[in-house]
XYZ file of C-alpha atoms in Angstrom:
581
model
C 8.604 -13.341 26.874
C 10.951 -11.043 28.109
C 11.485 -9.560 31.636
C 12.377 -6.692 31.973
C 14.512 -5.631 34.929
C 14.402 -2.602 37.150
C 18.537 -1.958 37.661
C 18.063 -0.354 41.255
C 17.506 -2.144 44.507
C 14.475 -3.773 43.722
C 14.380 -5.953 40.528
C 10.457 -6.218 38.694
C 8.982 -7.009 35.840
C 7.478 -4.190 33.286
C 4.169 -3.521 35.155
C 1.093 -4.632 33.341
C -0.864 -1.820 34.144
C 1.549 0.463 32.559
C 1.623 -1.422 29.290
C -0.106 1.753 27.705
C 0.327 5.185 26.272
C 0.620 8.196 28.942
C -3.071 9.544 27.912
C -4.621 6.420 28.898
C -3.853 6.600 32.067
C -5.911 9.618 32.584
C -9.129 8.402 30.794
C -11.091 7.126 33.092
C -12.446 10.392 34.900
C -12.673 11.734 31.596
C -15.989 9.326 30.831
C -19.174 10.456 31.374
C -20.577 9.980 35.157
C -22.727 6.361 34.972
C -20.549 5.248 32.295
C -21.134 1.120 32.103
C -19.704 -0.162 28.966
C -17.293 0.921 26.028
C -17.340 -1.548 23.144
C -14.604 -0.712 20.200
C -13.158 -2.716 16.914
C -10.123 -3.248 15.564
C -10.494 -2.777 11.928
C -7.968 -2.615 8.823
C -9.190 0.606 7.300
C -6.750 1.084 4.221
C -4.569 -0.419 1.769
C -3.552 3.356 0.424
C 0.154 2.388 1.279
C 0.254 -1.389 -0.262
C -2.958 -1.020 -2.767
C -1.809 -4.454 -3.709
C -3.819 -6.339 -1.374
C -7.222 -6.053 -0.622
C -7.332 -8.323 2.084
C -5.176 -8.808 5.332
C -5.549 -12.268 6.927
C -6.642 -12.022 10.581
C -3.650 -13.271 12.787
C -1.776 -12.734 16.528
C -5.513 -12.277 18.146
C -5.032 -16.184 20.108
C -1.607 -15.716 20.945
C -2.407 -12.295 22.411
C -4.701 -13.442 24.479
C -2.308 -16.223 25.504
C 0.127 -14.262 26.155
C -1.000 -11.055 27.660
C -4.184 -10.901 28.820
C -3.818 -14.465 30.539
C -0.228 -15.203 30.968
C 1.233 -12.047 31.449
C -1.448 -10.208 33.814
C -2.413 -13.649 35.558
C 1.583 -13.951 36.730
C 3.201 -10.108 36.927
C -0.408 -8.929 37.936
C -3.316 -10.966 39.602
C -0.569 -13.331 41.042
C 1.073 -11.084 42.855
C 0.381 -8.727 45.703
C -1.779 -6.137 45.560
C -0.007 -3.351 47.499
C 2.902 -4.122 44.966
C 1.008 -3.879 42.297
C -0.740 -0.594 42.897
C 2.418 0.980 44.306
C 4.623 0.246 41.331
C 1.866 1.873 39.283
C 1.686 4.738 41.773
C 5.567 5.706 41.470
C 5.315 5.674 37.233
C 2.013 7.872 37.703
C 3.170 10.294 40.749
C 7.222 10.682 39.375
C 6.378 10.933 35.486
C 3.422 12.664 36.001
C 3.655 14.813 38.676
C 0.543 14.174 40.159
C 1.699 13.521 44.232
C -1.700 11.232 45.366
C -2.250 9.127 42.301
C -5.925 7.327 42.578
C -4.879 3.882 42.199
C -8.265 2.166 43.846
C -9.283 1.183 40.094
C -6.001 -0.620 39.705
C -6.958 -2.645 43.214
C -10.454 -3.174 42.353
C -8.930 -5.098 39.161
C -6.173 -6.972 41.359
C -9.099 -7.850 43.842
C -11.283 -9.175 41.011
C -8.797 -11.363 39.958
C -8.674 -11.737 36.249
C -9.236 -9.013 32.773
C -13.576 -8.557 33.076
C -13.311 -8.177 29.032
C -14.886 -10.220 26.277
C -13.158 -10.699 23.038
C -14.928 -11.448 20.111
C -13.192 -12.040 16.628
C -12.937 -13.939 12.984
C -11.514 -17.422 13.254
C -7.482 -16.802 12.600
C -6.723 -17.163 8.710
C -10.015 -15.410 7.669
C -9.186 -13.040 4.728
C -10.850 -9.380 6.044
C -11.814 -6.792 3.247
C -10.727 -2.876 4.379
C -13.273 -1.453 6.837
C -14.415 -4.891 7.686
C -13.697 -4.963 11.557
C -11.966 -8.629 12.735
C -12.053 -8.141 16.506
C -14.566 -6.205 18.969
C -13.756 -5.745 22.663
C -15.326 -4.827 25.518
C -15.819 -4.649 29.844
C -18.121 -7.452 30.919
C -18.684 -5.305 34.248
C -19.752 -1.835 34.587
C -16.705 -0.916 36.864
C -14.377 -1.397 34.627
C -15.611 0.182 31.714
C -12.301 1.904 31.466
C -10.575 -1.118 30.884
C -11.722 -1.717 27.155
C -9.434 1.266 25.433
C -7.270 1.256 28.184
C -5.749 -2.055 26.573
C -6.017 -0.513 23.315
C -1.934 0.694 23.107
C -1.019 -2.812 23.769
C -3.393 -4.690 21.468
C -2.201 -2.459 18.524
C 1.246 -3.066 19.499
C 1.257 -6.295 19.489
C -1.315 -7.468 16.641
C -0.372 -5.167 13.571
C 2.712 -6.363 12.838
C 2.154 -10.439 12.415
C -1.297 -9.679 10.989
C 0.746 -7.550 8.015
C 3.396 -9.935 7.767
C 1.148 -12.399 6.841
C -1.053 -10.463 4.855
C 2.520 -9.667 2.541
C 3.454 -13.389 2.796
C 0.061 -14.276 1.357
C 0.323 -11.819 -1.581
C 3.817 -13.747 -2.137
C 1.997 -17.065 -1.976
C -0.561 -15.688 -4.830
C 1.870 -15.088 -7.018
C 4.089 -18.358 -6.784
C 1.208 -19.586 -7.618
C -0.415 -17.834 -10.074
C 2.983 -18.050 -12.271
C 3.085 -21.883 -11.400
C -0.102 -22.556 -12.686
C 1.228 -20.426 -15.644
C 4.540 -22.376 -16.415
C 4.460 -25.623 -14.948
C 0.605 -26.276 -14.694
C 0.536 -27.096 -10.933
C 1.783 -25.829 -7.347
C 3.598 -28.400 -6.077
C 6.436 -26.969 -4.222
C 6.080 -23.559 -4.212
C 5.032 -23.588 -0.275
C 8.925 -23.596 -0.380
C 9.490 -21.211 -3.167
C 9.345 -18.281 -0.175
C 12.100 -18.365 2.022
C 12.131 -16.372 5.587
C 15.593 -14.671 5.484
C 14.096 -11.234 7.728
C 15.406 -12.258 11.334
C 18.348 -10.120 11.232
C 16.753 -7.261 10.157
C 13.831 -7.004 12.127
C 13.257 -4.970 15.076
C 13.681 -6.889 17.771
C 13.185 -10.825 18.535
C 9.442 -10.367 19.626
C 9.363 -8.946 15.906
C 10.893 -11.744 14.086
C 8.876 -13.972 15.829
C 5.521 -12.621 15.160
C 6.224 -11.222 11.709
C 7.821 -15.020 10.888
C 5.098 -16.977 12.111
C 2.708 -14.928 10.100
C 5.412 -16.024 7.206
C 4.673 -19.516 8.274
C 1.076 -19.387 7.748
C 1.804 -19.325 3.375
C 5.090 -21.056 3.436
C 7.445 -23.749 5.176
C 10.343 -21.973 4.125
C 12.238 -19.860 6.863
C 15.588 -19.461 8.535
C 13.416 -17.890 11.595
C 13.625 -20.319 14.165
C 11.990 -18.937 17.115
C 8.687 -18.242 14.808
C 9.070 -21.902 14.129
C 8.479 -22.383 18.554
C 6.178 -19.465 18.682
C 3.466 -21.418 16.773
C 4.048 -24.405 18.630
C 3.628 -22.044 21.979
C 0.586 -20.390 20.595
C -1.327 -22.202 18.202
C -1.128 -26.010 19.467
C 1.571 -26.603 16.182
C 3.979 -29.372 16.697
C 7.269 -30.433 14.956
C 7.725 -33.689 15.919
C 4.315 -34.293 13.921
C 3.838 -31.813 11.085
C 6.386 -29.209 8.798
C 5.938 -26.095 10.738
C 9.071 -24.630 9.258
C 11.935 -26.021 7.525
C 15.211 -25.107 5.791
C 19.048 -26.051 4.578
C 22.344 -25.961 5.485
C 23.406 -22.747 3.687
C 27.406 -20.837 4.193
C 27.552 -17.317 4.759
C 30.240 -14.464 3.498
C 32.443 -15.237 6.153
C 32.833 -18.928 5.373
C 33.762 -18.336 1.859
C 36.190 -15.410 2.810
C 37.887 -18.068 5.390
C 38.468 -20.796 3.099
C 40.016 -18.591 0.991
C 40.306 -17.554 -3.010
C 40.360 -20.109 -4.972
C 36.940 -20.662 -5.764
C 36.891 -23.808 -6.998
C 38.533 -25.526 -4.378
C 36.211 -24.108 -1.786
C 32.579 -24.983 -4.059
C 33.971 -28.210 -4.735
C 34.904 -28.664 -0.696
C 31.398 -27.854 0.155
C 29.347 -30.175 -1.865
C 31.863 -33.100 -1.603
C 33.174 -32.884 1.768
C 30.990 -31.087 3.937
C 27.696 -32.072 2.418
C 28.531 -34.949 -0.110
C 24.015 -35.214 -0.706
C 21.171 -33.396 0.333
C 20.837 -29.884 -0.190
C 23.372 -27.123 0.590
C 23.015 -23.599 -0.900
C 26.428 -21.416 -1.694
C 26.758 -17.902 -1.096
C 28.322 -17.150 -4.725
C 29.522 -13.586 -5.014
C 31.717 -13.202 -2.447
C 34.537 -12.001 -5.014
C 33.445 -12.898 -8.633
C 30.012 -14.342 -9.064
C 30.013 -13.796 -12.881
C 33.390 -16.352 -12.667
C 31.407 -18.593 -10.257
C 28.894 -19.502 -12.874
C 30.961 -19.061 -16.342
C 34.222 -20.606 -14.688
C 33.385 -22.959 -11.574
C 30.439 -24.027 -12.119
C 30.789 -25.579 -14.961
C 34.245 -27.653 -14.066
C 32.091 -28.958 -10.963
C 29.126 -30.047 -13.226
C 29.912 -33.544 -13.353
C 30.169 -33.752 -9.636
C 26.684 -31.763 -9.305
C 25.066 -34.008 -11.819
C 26.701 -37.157 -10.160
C 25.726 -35.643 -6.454
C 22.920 -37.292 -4.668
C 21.404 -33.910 -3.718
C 20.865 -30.473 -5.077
C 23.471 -27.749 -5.034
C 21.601 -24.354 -4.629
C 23.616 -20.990 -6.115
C 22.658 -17.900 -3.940
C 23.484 -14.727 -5.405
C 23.744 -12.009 -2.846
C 24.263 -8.042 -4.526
C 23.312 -6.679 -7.948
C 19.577 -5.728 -9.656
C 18.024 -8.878 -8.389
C 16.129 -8.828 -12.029
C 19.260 -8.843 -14.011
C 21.300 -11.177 -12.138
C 18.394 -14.324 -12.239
C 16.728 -13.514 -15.837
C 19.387 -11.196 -17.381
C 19.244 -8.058 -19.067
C 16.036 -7.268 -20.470
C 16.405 -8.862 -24.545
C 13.229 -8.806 -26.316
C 12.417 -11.637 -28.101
C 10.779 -10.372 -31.192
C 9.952 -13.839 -32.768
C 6.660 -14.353 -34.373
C 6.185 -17.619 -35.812
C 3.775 -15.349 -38.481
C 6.207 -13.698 -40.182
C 8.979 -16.267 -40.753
C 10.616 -14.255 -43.304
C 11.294 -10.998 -41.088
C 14.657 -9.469 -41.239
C 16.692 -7.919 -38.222
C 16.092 -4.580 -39.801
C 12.661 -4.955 -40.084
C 12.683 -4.303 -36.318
C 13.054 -0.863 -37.235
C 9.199 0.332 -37.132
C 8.698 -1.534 -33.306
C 11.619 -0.039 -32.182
C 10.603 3.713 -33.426
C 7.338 3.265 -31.829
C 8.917 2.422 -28.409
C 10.963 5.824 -29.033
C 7.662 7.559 -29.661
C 6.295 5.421 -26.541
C 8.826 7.233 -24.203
C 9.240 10.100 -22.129
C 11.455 12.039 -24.463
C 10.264 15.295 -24.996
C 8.893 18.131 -23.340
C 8.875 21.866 -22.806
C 12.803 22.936 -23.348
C 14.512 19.257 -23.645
C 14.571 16.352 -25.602
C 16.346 12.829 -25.336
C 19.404 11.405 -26.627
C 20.707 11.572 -30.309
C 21.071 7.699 -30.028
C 19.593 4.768 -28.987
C 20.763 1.145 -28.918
C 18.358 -1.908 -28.540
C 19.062 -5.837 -27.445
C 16.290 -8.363 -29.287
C 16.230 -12.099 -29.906
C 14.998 -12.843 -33.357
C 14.847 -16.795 -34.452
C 17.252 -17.645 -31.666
C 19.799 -14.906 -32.385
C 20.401 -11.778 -30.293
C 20.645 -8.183 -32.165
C 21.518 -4.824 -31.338
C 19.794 -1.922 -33.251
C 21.447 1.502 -33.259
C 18.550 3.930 -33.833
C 19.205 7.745 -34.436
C 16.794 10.176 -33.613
C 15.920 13.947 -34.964
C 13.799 16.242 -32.950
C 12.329 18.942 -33.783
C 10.230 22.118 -31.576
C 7.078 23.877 -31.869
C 7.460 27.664 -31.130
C 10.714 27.157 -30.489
C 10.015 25.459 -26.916
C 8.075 22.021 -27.388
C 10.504 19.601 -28.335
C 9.156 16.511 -30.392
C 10.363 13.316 -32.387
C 11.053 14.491 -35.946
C 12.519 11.285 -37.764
C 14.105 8.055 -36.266
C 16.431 5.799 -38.550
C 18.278 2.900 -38.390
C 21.991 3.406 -38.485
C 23.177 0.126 -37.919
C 21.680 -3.648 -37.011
C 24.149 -6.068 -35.871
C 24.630 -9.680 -34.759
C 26.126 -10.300 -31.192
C 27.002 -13.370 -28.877
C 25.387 -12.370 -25.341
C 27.480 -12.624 -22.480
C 26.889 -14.567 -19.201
C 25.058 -11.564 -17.718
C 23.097 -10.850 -20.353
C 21.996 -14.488 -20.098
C 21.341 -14.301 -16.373
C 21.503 -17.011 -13.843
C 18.916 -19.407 -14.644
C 19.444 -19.408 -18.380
C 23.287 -19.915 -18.213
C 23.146 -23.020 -15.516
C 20.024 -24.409 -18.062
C 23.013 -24.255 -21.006
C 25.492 -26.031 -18.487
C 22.927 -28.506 -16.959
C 19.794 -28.353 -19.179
C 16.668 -30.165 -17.420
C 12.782 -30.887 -18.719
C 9.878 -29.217 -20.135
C 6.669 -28.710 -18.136
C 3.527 -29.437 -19.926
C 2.887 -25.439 -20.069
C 6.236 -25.833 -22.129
C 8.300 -23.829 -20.081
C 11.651 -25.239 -18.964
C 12.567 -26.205 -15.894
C 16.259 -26.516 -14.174
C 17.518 -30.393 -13.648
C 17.189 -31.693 -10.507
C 20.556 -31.152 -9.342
C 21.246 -27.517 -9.461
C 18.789 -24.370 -8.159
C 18.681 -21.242 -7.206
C 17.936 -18.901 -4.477
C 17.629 -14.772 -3.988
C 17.574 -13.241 -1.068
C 18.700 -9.788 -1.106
C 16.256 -6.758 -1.687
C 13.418 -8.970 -2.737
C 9.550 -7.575 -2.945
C 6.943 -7.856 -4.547
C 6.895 -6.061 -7.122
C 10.307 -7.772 -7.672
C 9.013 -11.031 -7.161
C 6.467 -10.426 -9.959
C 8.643 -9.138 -12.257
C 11.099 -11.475 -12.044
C 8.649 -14.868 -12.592
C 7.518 -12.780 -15.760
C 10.814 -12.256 -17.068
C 11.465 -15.948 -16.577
C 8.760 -16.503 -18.023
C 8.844 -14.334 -21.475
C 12.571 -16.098 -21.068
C 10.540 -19.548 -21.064
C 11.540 -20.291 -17.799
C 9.278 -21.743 -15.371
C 8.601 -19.178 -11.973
C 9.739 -22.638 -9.849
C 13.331 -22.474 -11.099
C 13.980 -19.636 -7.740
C 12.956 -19.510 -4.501
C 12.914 -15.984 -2.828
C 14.479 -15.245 0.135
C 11.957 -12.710 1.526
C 13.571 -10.082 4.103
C 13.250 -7.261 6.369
C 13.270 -5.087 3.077
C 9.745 -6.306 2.611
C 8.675 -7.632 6.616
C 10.059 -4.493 8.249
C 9.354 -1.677 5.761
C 5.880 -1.630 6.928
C 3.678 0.426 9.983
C 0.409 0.025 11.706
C -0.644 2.497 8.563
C 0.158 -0.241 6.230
C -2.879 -1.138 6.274
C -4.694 1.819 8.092
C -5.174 -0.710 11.562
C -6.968 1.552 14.662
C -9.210 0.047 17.548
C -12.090 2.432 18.220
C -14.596 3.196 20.326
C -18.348 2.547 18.583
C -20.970 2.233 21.178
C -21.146 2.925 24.955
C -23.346 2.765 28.126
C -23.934 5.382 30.219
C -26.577 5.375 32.846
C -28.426 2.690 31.658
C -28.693 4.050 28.522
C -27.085 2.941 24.941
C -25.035 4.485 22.831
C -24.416 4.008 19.527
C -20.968 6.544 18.810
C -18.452 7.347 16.301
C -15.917 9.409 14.887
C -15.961 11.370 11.378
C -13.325 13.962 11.445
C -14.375 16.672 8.514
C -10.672 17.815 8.123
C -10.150 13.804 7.046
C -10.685 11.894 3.393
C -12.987 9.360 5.218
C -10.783 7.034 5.856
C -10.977 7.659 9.535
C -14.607 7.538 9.977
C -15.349 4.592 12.392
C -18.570 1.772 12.594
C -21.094 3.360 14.710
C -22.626 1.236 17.779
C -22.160 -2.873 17.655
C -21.304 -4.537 14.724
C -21.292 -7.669 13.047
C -19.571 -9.674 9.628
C -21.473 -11.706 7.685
C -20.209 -13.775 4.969
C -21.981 -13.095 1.656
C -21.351 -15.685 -1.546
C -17.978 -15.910 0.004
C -17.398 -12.464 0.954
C -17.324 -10.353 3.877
C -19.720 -7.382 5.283
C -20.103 -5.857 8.262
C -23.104 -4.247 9.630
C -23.287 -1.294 11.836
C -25.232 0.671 13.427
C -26.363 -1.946 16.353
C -27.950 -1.927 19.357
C -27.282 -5.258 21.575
C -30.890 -6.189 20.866
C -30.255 -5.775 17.463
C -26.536 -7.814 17.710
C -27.921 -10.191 19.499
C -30.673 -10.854 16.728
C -27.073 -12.329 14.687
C -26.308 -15.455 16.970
C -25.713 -17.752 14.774
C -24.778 -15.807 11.326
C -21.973 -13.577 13.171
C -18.776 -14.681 11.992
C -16.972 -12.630 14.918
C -16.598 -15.462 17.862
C -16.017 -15.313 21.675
C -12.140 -15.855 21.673
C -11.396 -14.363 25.299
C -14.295 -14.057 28.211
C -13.648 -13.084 31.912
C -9.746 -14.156 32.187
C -10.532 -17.581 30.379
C -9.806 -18.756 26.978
C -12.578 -19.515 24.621
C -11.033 -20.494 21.250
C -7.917 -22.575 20.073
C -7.199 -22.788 16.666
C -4.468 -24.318 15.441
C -1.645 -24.053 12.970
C -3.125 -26.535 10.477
C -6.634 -25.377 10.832
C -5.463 -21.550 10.402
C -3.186 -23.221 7.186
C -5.793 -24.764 5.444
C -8.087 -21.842 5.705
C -5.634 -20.011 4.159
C -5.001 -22.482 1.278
C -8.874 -22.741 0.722
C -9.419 -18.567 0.012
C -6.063 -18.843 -2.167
């Protein structure tokens, strides 16, 4: 946790009580008089921005309340004095604010009580939540400080969104390794290394990489992250020295293959006899020439690959991340059916694709021309296909005519080929029982640069129509895909549904007309129940009512009165995972 130092002649931490927006601080008159409790969720309310996933895994809630509301207010807040305390939140209030006698006897009340009067209720970590299906409820255990429940609000959205989408996004990863390893190789062994943390760098700060890379750690094992790797051993009871919380491989970088110069071959075959004569090492390839790497170096080093007790991993690092690994796009247009067909033939499919595409419109048409790439019988084609348009009232353009001009026979080049096919015709390897083929044991590959998931997907099918099993690459996942997300990722907001004032409850909510709906909050206490596997909330609550739950409610007291009432751990939050998969 960081400190953060005051540069003048005093030297503090960031005050706790000012770990909030502005507004907050100027909430609590703004209650109704006899105001006891305020209750509010945290719920994921849309996947609009990543309609991909249905589901976010609930995540960060335990280390929170590790963190802040026991570490971090028990040492920079109860621990400390109290005229300290309420005079460093004084000078924020009176000098930023303008307000010269700031009422600060709330902020002593709280120092005098001596620990957070809030109960925390939540889904055990690693439960998969369904949009609108709350995963945490807060509120003040004492009618004092009812102010306290959204006051905290700021923070707890800070702090939880990020890891909790992180490892939402690493899940989806996880679903897809396996759902294309169940496809081509008929099993999933391995593929909790198949994604590869590579985001540290790009992240927004440490405390970022940290939480976003231990929610990578709850799919995968895979990560060049290290402090995620001691984050889950800090919050959730994981331990190195007895499990895999996070592993990876010696790797070189740009600068090491700049340094040791040009001549490629001397500085591959340096690495993986020198420097790491077995185990695993993965090369940065393209520093110069990748193309020459893998039609030139590679194979002159194959013997000592094949001979190497170890695997040598090839890590492209620029380019269309589809192209490099499968190639350019060559359909194969093989039907063991038709035996007999003729390049040529191809003519009809490759007509309808024309008519299949955006070419015409009001006032333009396509090209004149059109060449094709397809595989027939083992040998690669290219069509040239001319095309006649016609318009309707002399606007409307339209496909007249298509003919063939010319079908010819051509030898593909390494990039047509692609990574993974061209070190298969250097090293070959085996056949899974799907019958899709997999890389020898020696050589692999790894891509790190741009990756998502779309990309992910479409690159295991393309290895796949290749006949290429998914497992053949492992993804390095980045901040392109852990960093290019917001708290509206997934729609997360902490709101206020019930209240009591003067005795009397409450059951509130908001509905703005001007919005689609997606802002419309639970009204008064909730609770989830699990339904032939799924989840549902109700609404609508009085504590009666809640209360009437015990027992069915899969929300549970994490946090109660300064003390900690729930720790999970790594494993346990793992295998929950693994189970919903």
């Amino acid at each position: 946790m960081t400190d953060f130092i005051h540069s003048t002649e005093t030297d503090y931490i960031l005050p706790p009580t000012v770990l909030c927006d502005f507004y907050k601080t100027s909430h609590r008159p703004q209650y109704p008089k006899g105001t006891e409790v305020i209750y509010s969720t945290l719920t994921p309310r849309s996947n609009k921005f990543m309609p991909m996933i249905d589901k976010v895994v609930t995540f960060e809630i335990q280390s929170f309340v590790k963190e802040y509301l026991i570490g971090y207010f028990n040492k920079y807040f109860f621990a400390r004095k109290k005229e300290d305390v309420v005079a460093e939140y004084a000078r924020v209030i009176k000098f930023c604010l303008g307000e010269e006698n700031p009422d600060t006897t709330h902020i002593a009340e709280l120092h005098d009580l001596g620990y957070l009067p809030v109960r925390i209720k939540a889904l055990k970590e690693g439960t998969l939540v369904p949009m609108r299906v709350p995963m945490m409820t807060i509120e003040n255990t004492m009618p004092k400080f009812f102010w306290i429940t959204n006051y905290l609000e700021t923070l707890i959205s800070a702090e939880l969104w990020q890891g909790i989408t992180s490892a939402s996004i690493a899940l989806q990863y996880r679903k897809i390794l396996n759902k294309y390893a169940m496809r081509t190789v008929g099993n999933t062994d391995g593929v909790e290394f198949q994604g590869h943390d590579f985001s540290m760098r790009g992240m927004s700060s440490l405390q970022s990489a940290q939480k976003s890379g231990a929610g990578h750690l709850l799919s995968f094992v895979g990560t060049d992250t290290i402090p995620a790797i001691l984050y889950l051993e800090k919050h959730y009871n994981a331990n190195i020295e007895k499990e895999l919380v996070g592993t990876s491989i010696p790797a070189t970088e740009h600068s090491v293959m700049c340094a040791n110069g040009q001549d490629e071959y001397e500085v591959f075959k340096r690495m993986i006899t020198e420097v790491y004569p077995n185990g695993l090492v993965s090369i940065v390839s393209d520093t110069w020439d990748f193309w020459n790497i893998v039609a030139e170096i590679i194979p002159r080093l194959k013997e000592v690959i094949e001979k190497r007790d170890g695997k040598v991993v090839i890590r492209p690092d620029s380019g269309i991340p589809e192209d490099i690994l499968c190639g350019k796009y060559i359909e194969d247009l093989t039907d063991p059916n038709y035996p007999d067909t003729k390049p040529e033939h191809m003519i009809d499919h490759f007509s309808e694709k024309l008519h299949e595409m955006d070419l015409c419109g009001d006032g333009y048409h396509g090209d004149e021309e059109y060449e094709f790439a397809f595989k027939l019988d083992g040998k690669y084609y290219r069509m040239t296909v001319d095309v006649d348009y016609n318009r309707h009232d002399k606007r409307y353009y339209y496909i007249e005519s298509t003919k063939m001009r010319k079908v010819e026979e051509f030898t593909p080049s390494i990039e047509d080929l692609g990574l993974i096919e061209a070190l298969w015709n250097i090293f070959g390897g085996s056949i899974t029982e799907k019958g899709y083929k997999v890389l020898a044991p020696c050589i692999g590959a790894i891509y790190g640069d741009a990756i998502t998931l779309e990309r992910c997907e479409t690159i295991c099918e393309r290895l796949a129509e290749k006949g290429f099993a998914s497992t053949n690459v492992v993804f390095g996942i980045g901040s392109f895909t852990y960093q290019h997300n917001t708290r509206d990722t997934f729609g997360f907001a902490m709101k206020a549904t019930y209240a009591v004032i003067n005795g009397e409850e409450k059951l509130i909510y908001k509905d703005p007309k001007t919005d689609s709906g997606m802002k419309k909050s639970q009204k008064g206490r909730v609770v989830v129940l699990e339904e032939d596997g799924e989840l549902k909330y109700i609404d609508g609550l009085n504590k009666e009512e809640q209360v009437s739950y015990f027992g069915k409610d899969q929300l549970e007291q994490v946090f109660f009165n300064g003390q900690l009432h729930r720790d999970e751990s790594l494993q346990e939050i793992r295998e929950r995972i693994e189970h919903k998969i």
